[in-house]
Amino acid sequence: MPEQHANRPHEAFAAILRLAVPSPLRRTFDYLPPQGYSSTQVAELKPGMRVRVPFGSRTLIGVLLSLEAESTVTVEKLRPALEVLDAEPLLPPSLLELYLWSAQYYQHPPGDVFHTMLPALLRQGNRAERPGRKVWQLSETGQQLTDEDLRRAPRQREIVEFLREHGALDKSAVTELDISASALIALQANGFIVMEERPPPVAGVQGTAHAVRQGLTLNAEQESAVSTIVACLDHFQCHLLDGITGSGKTEVYLQVIAAVLAQGRQALVLVPEISLTPQTIARFRQRFQCRIAVLHSRLTDSERLNAWLEARDGVADIVIGTRSALFTPLQRPGILILDEEHDSSFKQQDGFRYSARDLGIVRARTEDISIVLGSATPSLESLHNALSGRYTHLHLRGRAGEANPPALRLLDTTHEVLTEGFSGILLQQMREHLARGNQVLVFINRRGFAPTLQCADCGWVAECTHCAARMTLHRTQAHLRCHHCDARRPVDRFCPLCKSRNLQALGLGTQRIEQFLEEQFADTRVLRVDRDSTRRKNDLDVLLNEVHQGKPCLLIGTQMLAKGHHFPAVTLVAILDADAGLFSADFRGQEHTAQLLMQVAGRAGRAGAPGEVVIQTRHASHQTLQTLVTEGYGAFARSLLEERRAAGMPPFSHLALLRAEAVSAKAPEEFLAQVRELAGELNAQMGSGVQILGPLPSPMEKRHNRFRAQLLLQSPQRPALQQLLTALCPLLEAHKSSRSVRWSVDVDPQDMI
Ligand code: ADP
Ligand code: ZN
Ligand code: ZN
């Protein structure tokens, strides 16, 4: 009787369940099958199923990775699992493989990787079933409405028109399409619309190929990009689509996706956090009348689960989302597209510190499909791979349609007297553009009024009591605020050291620029777009709507404005200060600043009116800036690559950053000194030759009341670095002083803070 042997697996068959369990440990856990499981039942278990297990005094939900014949733990010590939650694996094997690969590569606990990647409801043990959908529909009276009837209620009319065209409005799409809830309520109250419950849609009902609208006629470079990518759809290939802002990259994506849909396959599109806007989604919806699952941050848990399942079950043809959407399973994967591949939001900066771009490439390889990385300002990593022939390098050099690329110009301010950051020449130019009825964008990447409050008599500076950082002065709410821990306090009236009342606001922030420009341009509307002015849900839309009306205005913005938006009436972009970023200590400072400058510059002159970009600098003769302005980003990036090669920095070497933090000032450095020793020993044993630098205090030594230090590991060979980390991390987990600090590993760190 096989049943009798069910709990003595070593005798008969592979019946140890190896699981990823949400725990902070970098290892898997073995269990016996649930009590009373027959050998037939055990044989039906498959990797990718969820299993409820006892864990210490708790019960947790783990994911089955494999069935093993033997455990590293003696069988007597193994506990039986409590329950298997799925009849079929939740995930296809390719995604299981991706999850495990990334746990290993990023040295992150596998249980936590699964935990981070699964929708919350699945982590909590809910059934992997799609619920019915709730949709709005026109009622009989609603169908008889004429255009006249809703003349005075444009938002209601929009909804009625949408329903006429599409038949139904998914409740979950209401936020995504930015539809007014009060207009819906009004329509319902009048009996014009009703809500209905529909069964979940199934795959393949719609037939996708004919649901694609005609695209634009491509120019030669677009044509060549599309045909190169389409020729590679049936195998793994990475393409870098290197095209200036407005060159028609999105049109290339759309036409590639059309080809993928025609093959009956699905497309996964990743965009930076900041550009997942209703406008982006609208562009896809206009082109494709098929099912599009959008994974945005405002989804409820059940909407998120539904989107995930629609993708997995092949119901959604297109999936669009930010970083974490990379982990959405697809039934028939056809293409992976990552727009603005250089964007830092593709790298997760805490917890499971992965790069969605790098894992995207791994995923494409696992699923044997092509991946397209698009950017106007490719990261040096991707550019290097394209130049060395690992990726195909597709260029879009001109702007699509009519518009001309903006002209960049450096404005040397070395001998200029600046008033609130503006040279006289710049103010004059702004006046001229406004007088011609155009809009002007002023870019300054710092919110608040001023970054520093200083005593003019003794030099005291207002600092955060929790961080090694200065407090930013905010004028609108009249307080000091720390931009690192969000601590706030009233503005000091006098200096706490010398009692002087002579306190000065030093440096420039968006609020200060706003105040100054309102005085200088009394008749012109001044609009400020930063995190503070767009806190509430519709703030940004209201501001952008006003800009889009096209009347002359002054637009002040931080990097929030730099991406994804089109401002056709802006003809002058003024960049107040390019120097801080270009000369920062971070080795990626120049790269990131140049990317940001080019992105901001790309906002100008999109519709016929030629744009002009003025960059104020005290380093106008600096070689790097010169190259950027006269020869463009491509030439600039190549010269930066040569510098990196000479210095042996990424992409010519590989880094891992070990960070530690603690309440006590000494603990982080002491812990890392021990790590250094351990790493040194392993290095010697394995002959890996990894360089170990530090420990050093972090660039920001104290944050949120915790002291911070870091240790950098560097190697020209990735495998050597990986080997060392794989041996090192378990030792650290077991190390006794690892309990007095919080530590983490960041493989391929983007930010050295
Ligand atoms: P990018 O994604 O590179 O910034 P977009 O795809 O948004 O560029 O294109 C910029 C503008 O040019 C859009 O208004 C788009 O409709 C238009 N456009 C793109 N390709 C073409 C084309 N082949 N012919 C005419 N207009 C085009
Ligand atoms: Zn003082
Ligand atoms: Zn602080």
Coordinates of N, CA and C and ligand atoms in Angstrom, one line a residue, residues 216-219 222 243-253 283 339-340 396 399-402 566 606, ligand 1:
L216 N 0.6 54.8 -38.8 CA 1.1 55.9 -39.7 C 2.1 55.3 -40.7
T217 N 2.3 56.1 -41.8 CA 3.2 55.6 -42.8 C 4.6 55.9 -42.3
L218 N 5.4 54.8 -42.1 CA 6.7 55.0 -41.5 C 7.7 55.7 -42.4
N219 N 8.6 56.4 -41.8 CA 9.8 56.9 -42.5 C 10.8 55.8 -42.7
Q222 N 12.3 54.3 -39.4 CA 11.3 53.6 -38.6 C 11.0 52.2 -39.3
G243 N 16.7 56.6 -30.5 CA 16.1 57.6 -31.3 C 15.8 58.8 -30.5
I244 N 16.1 60.0 -31.0 CA 15.9 61.3 -30.2 C 14.4 61.4 -29.9
T245 N 14.1 62.3 -28.9 CA 12.8 62.5 -28.5 C 11.9 63.0 -29.7
G246 N 10.8 62.4 -29.8 CA 9.9 62.8 -30.9 C 10.3 62.1 -32.3
S247 N 11.2 61.2 -32.2 CA 11.6 60.6 -33.5 C 10.6 59.4 -33.9
G248 N 9.7 59.1 -33.1 CA 8.7 58.1 -33.5 C 9.0 56.7 -33.0
K249 N 9.6 56.7 -31.8 CA 9.9 55.3 -31.2 C 8.5 54.6 -30.9
T250 N 7.6 55.4 -30.3 CA 6.4 54.8 -29.9 C 5.6 54.2 -31.1
E251 N 5.7 54.9 -32.2 CA 5.1 54.4 -33.5 C 5.7 53.0 -33.9
V252 N 7.1 52.9 -33.7 CA 7.8 51.7 -33.9 C 7.2 50.6 -33.0
Y253 N 7.1 50.9 -31.7 CA 6.6 49.9 -30.8 C 5.2 49.4 -31.3
R283 N -3.1 56.1 -26.2 CA -2.5 55.9 -27.5 C -2.5 54.4 -27.9
D339 N 10.4 51.0 -22.6 CA 10.6 52.4 -23.1 C 11.4 53.2 -22.1
E340 N 12.2 54.1 -22.6 CA 13.1 54.9 -21.7 C 13.9 54.0 -20.8
L396 N 17.0 56.2 -34.9 CA 16.1 57.1 -35.5 C 16.7 58.5 -35.3
R399 N 13.5 63.8 -36.4 CA 12.1 63.8 -35.8 C 11.1 63.4 -36.8
A400 N 10.2 62.6 -36.3 CA 9.1 62.2 -37.2 C 8.2 63.3 -37.5
G401 N 7.5 63.3 -38.6 CA 6.5 64.3 -38.9 C 7.3 65.6 -39.2
E402 N 6.7 66.7 -38.8 CA 7.2 68.0 -39.3 C 8.3 68.6 -38.4
H566 N 4.2 66.2 -23.7 CA 4.4 67.0 -25.0 C 3.9 68.4 -24.7
R606 N 7.7 70.9 -30.4 CA 7.3 69.6 -31.0 C 6.4 69.8 -32.2
Ligands
ADP1 P1 9.0 59.2 -29.4 O1 8.3 58.1 -28.8 O2 10.3 58.9 -30.1 O3 9.1 60.4 -28.5 P2 6.5 59.5 -30.9 O4 6.3 58.1 -31.4 O5 5.7 59.9 -29.8 O6 8.1 59.7 -30.7 O7 6.3 60.4 -32.2 C1 6.4 61.9 -32.0 C2 5.3 62.4 -32.9 O8 5.5 62.2 -34.3 C3 3.9 61.9 -32.6 O9 3.0 63.0 -32.6 C4 3.6 60.9 -33.7 O10 2.3 60.8 -33.9 C5 4.4 61.5 -34.8 N1 4.9 60.5 -35.7 C6 5.6 59.3 -35.4 N2 5.9 58.6 -36.5 C7 5.4 59.3 -37.6 C8 5.3 59.1 -39.0 N3 5.9 58.0 -39.5 N4 4.7 60.0 -39.8 C9 4.1 61.1 -39.2 N5 4.1 61.3 -37.9 C10 4.7 60.5 -37.1

